[in-house]
N, CA, C and O atoms as a printed pandas DataFrame, in Angstrom:
     atom_number atom_name residue_name chain_id  residue_number  x_coord  y_coord  z_coord
0              1         N          THR        A               1   21.747   -1.547   -3.857
1              2        CA          THR        A               1   21.502   -1.748   -2.136
2              3         C          THR        A               1   20.385   -1.416   -1.741
3              4         O          THR        A               1   19.565   -0.697   -2.312
4              5         N          ALA        A               2   20.290   -2.137   -0.352
5              6        CA          ALA        A               2   18.755   -2.253    0.066
6              7         C          ALA        A               2   18.929   -0.902    1.091
7              8         O          ALA        A               2   19.996   -0.442    1.498
8              9         N          PRO        A               3   17.702   -0.461    1.353
9             10        CA          PRO        A               3   18.030    0.939    2.334
10            11         C          PRO        A               3   18.307    0.368    3.732
11            12         O          PRO        A               3   17.958   -0.692    4.253
12            13         N          ALA        A               4   18.992    1.325    4.146
13            14        CA          ALA        A               4   19.053    1.437    5.390
14            15         C          ALA        A               4   18.745    0.574    6.236
15            16         O          ALA        A               4   19.467   -0.312    6.693
16            17         N          ARG        A               5   17.095    0.923    6.598
17            18        CA          ARG        A               5   16.248    0.280    7.359
18            19         C          ARG        A               5   15.837   -1.222    7.070
19            20         O          ARG        A               5   15.010   -1.847    7.735
20            21         N          CYS        A               6   16.548   -1.715    5.963
21            22        CA          CYS        A               6   16.480   -3.339    5.673
22            23         C          CYS        A               6   17.574   -4.007    5.291
23            24         O          CYS        A               6   17.633   -4.912    4.458
24            25         N          ARG        A               7   18.743   -3.372    6.144
25            26        CA          ARG        A               7   20.090   -3.958    6.162
26            27         C          ARG        A               7   20.287   -5.417    7.137
27            28         O          ARG        A               7   20.924   -6.452    6.944
28            29         N          ARG        A               8   19.628   -5.058    7.984
29            30        CA          ARG        A               8   20.001   -6.492    8.890
30            31         C          ARG        A               8   18.561   -7.428    8.306
31            32         O          ARG        A               8   17.653   -7.061    7.560
32            33         N          SER        A               9   18.769   -8.602    8.905
33            34        CA          SER        A               9   18.103   -9.827    8.765
34            35         C          SER        A               9   18.071  -10.549    9.921
35            36         O          SER        A               9   18.955  -10.505   10.777
36            37         N          LEU        A              10   16.730  -11.448    9.993
37            38        CA          LEU        A              10   16.758  -12.502   10.968
38            39         C          LEU        A              10   16.805  -13.795   10.110
39            40         O          LEU        A              10   16.614  -13.838    8.895
40            41         N          VAL        A              11   17.045  -14.684   10.801
41            42        CA          VAL        A              11   17.185  -16.338   10.199
42            43         C          VAL        A              11   16.453  -17.090   11.075
43            44         O          VAL        A              11   16.620  -17.234   12.287
44            45         N          GLY        A              12   15.703  -17.513   10.417
45            46        CA          GLY        A              12   14.705  -18.172   11.182
46            47         C          GLY        A              12   13.255  -18.938   10.355
47            48         O          GLY        A              12   13.129  -18.878    9.131
48            49         N          TRP        A              13   12.292  -19.601   11.213
49            50        CA          TRP        A              13   11.439  -20.167   10.421
50            51         C          TRP        A              13   10.173  -19.185   10.687
51            52         O          TRP        A              13   10.165  -18.221   11.452
52            53         N          LEU        A              14    9.294  -19.572   10.020
53            54        CA          LEU        A              14    7.691  -18.895    9.954
54            55         C          LEU        A              14    6.688  -19.832   11.178
55            56         O          LEU        A              14    6.803  -21.055   11.085
56            57         N          ARG        A              15    6.049  -19.471   11.925
57            58        CA          ARG        A              15    5.547  -20.146   12.463
58            59         C          ARG        A              15    3.760  -19.122   12.952
59            60         O          ARG        A              15    3.723  -17.928   13.249
60            61         N          ASP        A              16    2.634  -19.992   12.889
61            62        CA          ASP        A              16    1.276  -19.418   13.256
62            63         C          ASP        A              16    1.047  -19.224   14.644
63            64         O          ASP        A              16    0.702  -20.249   15.233
64            65         N          ASP        A              17    1.150  -18.114   15.384
65            66        CA          ASP        A              17    0.747  -17.985   16.635
66            67         C          ASP        A              17   -0.343  -16.901   16.852
67            68         O          ASP        A              17   -0.183  -15.890   17.535
68            69         N          ASP        A              18   -1.658  -17.297   16.072
69            70        CA          ASP        A              18   -2.530  -16.252   16.288
70            71         C          ASP        A              18   -2.035  -14.998   14.972
71            72         O          ASP        A              18   -2.832  -14.389   14.258
72            73         N          THR        A              19   -0.770  -14.892   14.949
73            74        CA          THR        A              19   -0.322  -14.101   13.819
74            75         C          THR        A              19    1.123  -14.768   13.400
75            76         O          THR        A              19    1.676  -15.530   14.193
76            77         N          VAL        A              20    1.713  -14.460   12.133
77            78        CA          VAL        A              20    2.918  -14.818   11.616
78            79         C          VAL        A              20    4.061  -14.542   12.831
79            80         O          VAL        A              20    4.072  -13.373   13.216
80            81         N          VAL        A              21    4.790  -15.228   13.331
81            82        CA          VAL        A              21    6.113  -15.473   14.322
82            83         C          VAL        A              21    7.438  -15.620   13.375
83            84         O          VAL        A              21    7.522  -16.419   12.442
84            85         N          ILE        A              22    8.125  -15.003   13.650
85            86        CA          ILE        A              22    9.625  -15.363   13.068
86            87         C          ILE        A              22   10.501  -16.221   14.115
87            88         O          ILE        A              22   11.077  -15.658   15.046
88            89         N          VAL        A              23   10.560  -17.365   13.949
89            90        CA          VAL        A              23   11.334  -17.809   15.281
90            91         C          VAL        A              23   12.492  -18.296   14.896
91            92         O          VAL        A              23   12.684  -19.235   14.123
92            93         N          THR        A              24   13.475  -17.463   15.602
93            94        CA          THR        A              24   14.834  -17.743   15.714
94            95         C          THR        A              24   15.607  -18.605   16.382
95            96         O          THR        A              24   14.817  -19.538   16.527
96            97         N          ALA        A              25   16.613  -18.941   16.894
97            98        CA          ALA        A              25   17.442  -19.465   17.663
98            99         C          ALA        A              25   17.363  -19.165   18.802
99           100         O          ALA        A              25   17.801  -19.984   19.610
100          101         N          ASP        A              26   16.775  -17.878   19.316
101          102        CA          ASP        A              26   16.434  -17.157   20.659
102          103         C          ASP        A              26   15.480  -17.052   21.037
103          104         O          ASP        A              26   15.123  -17.375   22.170
104          105         N          ASP        A              27   14.554  -16.383   19.850
105          106        CA          ASP        A              27   13.095  -15.778   20.392
106          107         C          ASP        A              27   12.229  -16.252   19.534
107          108         O          ASP        A              27   12.565  -17.176   18.794
108          109         N          ALA        A              28   11.015  -15.731   19.480
109          110        CA          ALA        A              28   10.006  -15.945   18.483
110          111         C          ALA        A              28    9.610  -14.121   18.424
111          112         O          ALA        A              28    9.326  -13.414   19.391
112          113         N          VAL        A              29    9.710  -13.716   17.001
113          114        CA          VAL        A              29    9.134  -12.001   16.590
114          115         C          VAL        A              29    7.940  -12.070   16.151
115          116         O          VAL        A              29    7.668  -12.682   15.118
116          117         N          PRO        A              30    7.147  -11.512   16.805
117          118        CA          PRO        A              30    6.099  -11.077   15.355
118          119         C          PRO        A              30    6.481  -10.233   14.120
119          120         O          PRO        A              30    7.211   -9.243   14.075
120          121         N          ALA        A              31    5.738  -10.928   13.017
121          122        CA          ALA        A              31    6.298  -10.233   11.537
122          123         C          ALA        A              31    5.593   -9.271   11.263
123          124         O          ALA        A              31    4.433   -9.616   11.491
124          125         N          VAL        A              32    5.633   -7.927   10.786
125          126        CA          VAL        A              32    4.773   -7.195   10.164
126          127         C          VAL        A              32    5.091   -7.092    8.567
127          128         O          VAL        A              32    6.270   -6.831    8.328
128          129         N          TRP        A              33    4.434   -7.216    7.691
129          130        CA          TRP        A              33    4.571   -7.517    6.252
130          131         C          TRP        A              33    4.065   -5.938    5.777
131          132         O          TRP        A              33    3.280   -5.071    6.161
132          133         N          PRO        A              34    4.986   -6.154    4.762
133          134        CA          PRO        A              34    4.934   -4.870    3.449
134          135         C          PRO        A              34    3.403   -4.868    3.012
135          136         O          PRO        A              34    2.742   -5.901    2.906
136          137         N          ALA        A              35    2.958   -3.693    2.791
137          138        CA          ALA        A              35    1.594   -3.364    2.395
138          139         C          ALA        A              35    1.566   -4.028    1.414
139          140         O          ALA        A              35    2.589   -4.191    0.750
140          141         N          GLY        A              36   -0.059   -4.790    0.944
141          142        CA          GLY        A              36   -0.169   -5.640    0.352
142          143         C          GLY        A              36    0.293   -7.070    0.069
143          144         O          GLY        A              36   -0.074   -7.857   -0.804
144          145         N          TRP        A              37    1.317   -7.207    1.173
145          146        CA          TRP        A              37    1.302   -8.914    1.364
146          147         C          TRP        A              37    0.448   -9.679    2.435
147          148         O          TRP        A              37    0.132   -9.261    3.549
148          149         N          SER        A              38    0.156  -10.831    1.890
149          150        CA          SER        A              38   -0.724  -11.572    3.190
150          151         C          SER        A              38   -0.623  -12.997    3.211
151          152         O          SER        A              38   -0.058  -13.544    2.264
152          153         N          ARG        A              39   -1.094  -13.693    4.166
153          154        CA          ARG        A              39   -0.929  -14.947    4.408
154          155         C          ARG        A              39   -2.193  -15.753    3.749
155          156         O          ARG        A              39   -3.382  -15.451    3.655
156          157         N          ARG        A              40   -1.466  -16.876    3.342
157          158        CA          ARG        A              40   -2.546  -17.730    2.631
158          159         C          ARG        A              40   -2.324  -19.146    3.206
159          160         O          ARG        A              40   -1.226  -19.702    3.243
160          161         N          ILE        A              41   -3.651  -19.744    3.715
161          162        CA          ILE        A              41   -3.589  -21.226    4.145
162          163         C          ILE        A              41   -3.689  -22.293    2.747
163          164         O          ILE        A              41   -4.625  -22.433    1.961
164          165         N          VAL        A              42   -2.350  -22.965    2.781
165          166        CA          VAL        A              42   -2.604  -24.267    2.092
166          167         C          VAL        A              42   -2.498  -25.416    2.571
167          168         O          VAL        A              42   -2.481  -25.484    3.800
168          169         N          PRO        A              43   -2.401  -26.583    1.846
169          170        CA          PRO        A              43   -2.509  -27.660    2.360
170          171         C          PRO        A              43   -1.109  -28.111    3.216
171          172         O          PRO        A              43   -1.149  -29.053    4.007
172          173         N          GLU        A              44   -0.351  -27.637    3.065
173          174        CA          GLU        A              44    0.744  -27.708    3.584
174          175         C          GLU        A              44    1.060  -26.919    4.817
175          176         O          GLU        A              44    2.137  -27.155    5.363
176          177         N          GLY        A              45    0.218  -25.957    5.359
177          178        CA          GLY        A              45    0.505  -24.893    6.239
178          179         C          GLY        A              45   -0.148  -23.531    5.745
179          180         O          GLY        A              45   -1.318  -23.212    5.530
180          181         N          PHE        A              46    0.879  -22.951    5.664
181          182        CA          PHE        A              46    0.640  -21.254    5.370
182          183         C          PHE        A              46    1.680  -20.545    4.182
183          184         O          PHE        A              46    2.834  -20.872    4.461
184          185         N          VAL        A              47    1.652  -20.024    3.439
185          186        CA          VAL        A              47    2.446  -19.251    2.705
186          187         C          VAL        A              47    2.278  -17.682    2.612
187          188         O          VAL        A              47    1.216  -17.201    3.009
188          189         N          ILE        A              48    3.240  -16.881    2.122
189          190        CA          ILE        A              48    2.925  -15.497    2.608
190          191         C          ILE        A              48    3.267  -15.044    0.826
191          192         O          ILE        A              48    4.252  -15.312    0.139
192          193         N          ILE        A              49    2.266  -14.430    0.555
193          194        CA          ILE        A              49    2.073  -13.739   -0.647
194          195         C          ILE        A              49    2.486  -12.227   -0.846
195          196         O          ILE        A              49    2.050  -11.401   -0.044
196          197         N          ASP        A              50    3.257  -11.855   -1.816
197          198        CA          ASP        A              50    3.091  -10.462   -1.680
198          199         C          ASP        A              50    2.277   -9.547   -3.001
199          200         O          ASP        A              50    1.373   -9.882   -3.766
200          201         N          ALA        A              51    2.814   -8.663   -2.902
201          202        CA          ALA        A              51    1.785   -7.779   -3.505
202          203         C          ALA        A              51    1.167   -8.091   -4.928
203          204         O          ALA        A              51    0.044   -7.935   -5.407
204          205         N          GLY        A              52    2.424   -8.620   -5.428
205          206        CA          GLY        A              52    2.074   -9.395   -7.065
206          207         C          GLY        A              52    1.536  -10.382   -7.011
207          208         O          GLY        A              52    1.174  -10.795   -8.112
208          209         N          ARG        A              53    1.234  -11.161   -5.955
209          210        CA          ARG        A              53    0.694  -12.177   -5.712
210          211         C          ARG        A              53    1.447  -13.442   -6.029
211          212         O          ARG        A              53    0.950  -14.425   -6.580
212          213         N          ASP        A              54    2.760  -13.315   -5.606
213          214        CA          ASP        A              54    3.858  -14.280   -5.905
214          215         C          ASP        A              54    4.203  -14.768   -4.221
215          216         O          ASP        A              54    4.450  -14.008   -3.286
216          217         N          VAL        A              55    4.125  -16.287   -4.194
217          218        CA          VAL        A              55    4.788  -16.386   -3.136
218          219         C          VAL        A              55    6.156  -16.553   -2.785
219          220         O          VAL        A              55    6.919  -17.318   -3.376
220          221         N          VAL        A              56    6.532  -15.663   -1.593
221          222        CA          VAL        A              56    7.785  -15.239   -1.188
222          223         C          VAL        A              56    8.441  -15.930   -0.048
223          224         O          VAL        A              56    9.627  -15.801    0.256
224          225         N          ALA        A              57    7.440  -16.784    0.644
225          226        CA          ALA        A              57    7.815  -17.650    2.161
226          227         C          ALA        A              57    6.976  -18.734    2.264
227          228         O          ALA        A              57    5.818  -18.679    1.852
228          229         N          ARG        A              58    7.560  -19.947    2.893
229          230        CA          ARG        A              58    6.470  -21.005    3.462
230          231         C          ARG        A              58    6.577  -21.408    4.953
231          232         O          ARG        A              58    7.472  -20.947    5.661
232          233         N          GLU        A              59    6.056  -21.895    5.214
233          234        CA          GLU        A              59    5.844  -22.237    6.692
234          235         C          GLU        A              59    7.064  -23.346    6.462
235          236         O          GLU        A              59    7.300  -23.738    5.319
236          237         N          GLY        A              60    7.728  -23.768    7.452
237          238        CA          GLY        A              60    8.875  -24.697    7.331
238          239         C          GLY        A              60   10.150  -24.101    7.009
239          240         O          GLY        A              60   11.053  -24.269    7.830
240          241         N          GLN        A              61   10.374  -23.476    6.026
241          242        CA          GLN        A              61   11.727  -23.300    5.433
242          243         C          GLN        A              61   12.154  -22.161    6.404
243          244         O          GLN        A              61   11.571  -21.243    6.981
244          245         N          LEU        A              62   13.616  -22.695    6.316
245          246        CA          LEU        A              62   14.629  -21.835    6.839
246          247         C          LEU        A              62   14.825  -20.463    6.095
247          248         O          LEU        A              62   15.456  -20.457    5.038
248          249         N          LEU        A              63   14.295  -19.282    6.620
249          250        CA          LEU        A              63   14.633  -18.043    5.828
250          251         C          LEU        A              63   15.618  -17.329    6.442
251          252         O          LEU        A              63   16.077  -17.558    7.561
252          253         N          ARG        A              64   16.066  -16.108    5.386
253          254        CA          ARG        A              64   16.715  -14.823    5.633
254          255         C          ARG        A              64   15.497  -13.920    5.583
255          256         O          ARG        A              64   14.786  -14.079    4.591
256          257         N          ILE        A              65   15.163  -13.105    6.365
257          258        CA          ILE        A              65   13.980  -12.017    6.702
258          259         C          ILE        A              65   14.668  -10.758    6.657
259          260         O          ILE        A              65   15.518  -10.663    7.542
260          261         N          PRO        A              66   14.589  -10.005    6.085
261          262        CA          PRO        A              66   15.708   -8.493    5.939
262          263         C          PRO        A              66   14.327   -7.828    6.578
263          264         O          PRO        A              66   13.147   -8.161    6.477
264          265         N          GLY        A              67   15.001   -6.723    7.294
265          266        CA          GLY        A              67   13.876   -5.777    7.878
266          267         C          GLY        A              67   14.870   -4.750    9.198
267          268         O          GLY        A              67   16.037   -4.372    9.303
268          269         N          ARG        A              68   13.649   -4.631    9.987
269          270        CA          ARG        A              68   14.472   -3.824   11.308
270          271         C          ARG        A              68   13.187   -4.086   12.469
271          272         O          ARG        A              68   11.993   -4.173   12.181
272          273         N          MET        A              69   13.708   -4.170   13.668
273          274        CA          MET        A              69   12.709   -3.965   14.678
274          275         C          MET        A              69   12.101   -2.969   14.974
275          276         O          MET        A              69   12.733   -1.912   14.952
276          277         N          VAL        A              70   11.032   -2.955   15.258
277          278        CA          VAL        A              70   10.159   -1.839   15.930
278          279         C          VAL        A              70    9.096   -2.134   16.888
279          280         O          VAL        A              70    8.082   -2.800   16.679
280          281         N          ASP        A              71    9.434   -1.593   17.892
281          282        CA          ASP        A              71    8.309   -1.682   19.130
282          283         C          ASP        A              71    8.203   -3.113   19.130
283          284         O          ASP        A              71    7.042   -3.515   19.071
284          285         N          GLY        A              72    9.314   -4.206   19.192
285          286        CA          GLY        A              72    8.789   -5.599   19.241
286          287         C          GLY        A              72    8.528   -6.346   18.470
287          288         O          GLY        A              72    8.369   -7.546   18.695
288          289         N          SER        A              73    8.413   -5.722   17.245
289          290        CA          SER        A              73    7.937   -6.561   15.938
290          291         C          SER        A              73    9.114   -6.430   14.588
291          292         O          SER        A              73    9.710   -5.392   14.301
292          293         N          TRP        A              74    9.235   -7.552   13.987
293          294        CA          TRP        A              74    9.919   -7.473   12.857
294          295         C          TRP        A              74    9.372   -6.687   11.769
295          296         O          TRP        A              74    8.443   -7.215   11.158
296          297         N          MET        A              75    9.812   -5.354   11.339
297          298        CA          MET        A              75    9.156   -4.607   10.089
298          299         C          MET        A              75   10.052   -5.644    8.770
299          300         O          MET        A              75   11.273   -5.707    8.629
300          301         N          VAL        A              76    9.261   -6.182    8.152
301          302        CA          VAL        A              76    9.729   -7.036    6.851
302          303         C          VAL        A              76   10.338   -6.288    5.900
303          304         O          VAL        A              76    9.756   -5.242    5.615
304          305         N          CYS        A              77   11.289   -6.515    5.363
305          306        CA          CYS        A              77   11.172   -5.804    3.698
306          307         C          CYS        A              77   11.453   -6.570    3.011
307          308         O          CYS        A              77   12.005   -7.608    3.374
308          309         N          ARG        A              78   11.128   -6.263    1.669
309          310        CA          ARG        A              78   11.224   -7.175    0.345
310          311         C          ARG        A              78   12.592   -7.679    0.536
311          312         O          ARG        A              78   13.537   -7.109    1.080
312          313         N          GLY        A              79   12.530   -9.015   -0.083
313          314        CA          GLY        A              79   14.041   -9.649   -0.472
314          315         C          GLY        A              79   14.324  -10.743    0.480
315          316         O          GLY        A              79   15.442  -10.942    0.957
316          317         N          ILE        A              80   13.295  -11.429    0.735
317          318        CA          ILE        A              80   13.237  -12.862    1.802
318          319         C          ILE        A              80   14.057  -14.085    0.646
319          320         O          ILE        A              80   13.676  -14.484   -0.454
320          321         N          THR        A              81   15.065  -14.366    1.295
321          322        CA          THR        A              81   15.566  -15.661    0.844
322          323         C          THR        A              81   15.598  -17.085    1.758
323          324         O          THR        A              81   15.336  -17.293    2.943
324          325         N          MET        A              82   15.998  -17.883    0.761
325          326        CA          MET        A              82   16.328  -19.324    1.651
326          327         C          MET        A              82   17.542  -19.024    2.526
327          328         O          MET        A              82   18.471  -18.399    2.015
328          329         N          ALA        A              83   17.610  -19.377    3.678
329          330        CA          ALA        A              83   18.904  -19.503    4.544
330          331         C          ALA        A              83   19.696  -20.926    4.558
331          332         O          ALA        A              83   19.288  -22.086    4.517
332          333         N          ASP        A              84   21.105  -20.307    4.640
333          334        CA          ASP        A              84   21.406  -21.678    4.917
334          335         C          ASP        A              84   21.832  -22.485    6.170
335          336         O          ASP        A              84   22.608  -21.987    6.986
336          337         N          ALA        A              85   21.337  -23.697    6.316
337          338        CA          ALA        A              85   21.455  -24.358    7.765
338          339         C          ALA        A              85   22.935  -24.657    7.888
339          340         O          ALA        A              85   23.660  -25.290    7.120
340          341         N          ASP        A              86   23.293  -23.881    9.358
341          342        CA          ASP        A              86   24.303  -24.180    9.851
342          343         C          ASP        A              86   24.730  -25.549   10.616
343          344         O          ASP        A              86   25.865  -25.672   11.075
C-alpha cells in the first residue's frame, strides 16, 4: 500500500516550461521529483530518470503520477504508470 502522502494521483502529460510541469485537463502544475531523479534530453523531447537510472516517464505520454500538492507544486512519488485515455 502506498504511503498516505502518495495515495492521490494527477493524470496528465509532462511539458517543459523552464521546469517540468504536469499538464492536466484543468491546469499545469510544476513537478518536484524524488531525490536522485532527473530530466534527460533525448531526440524525442525529454525523459525522467529515477535514481536507478531507469526511464520512468517520457514527454508526450499520458501518465498517472502519484504524489501530493505542496505550496502549488506536485511532489511526485514513485509508481508513475501509463494512464488510460478516456
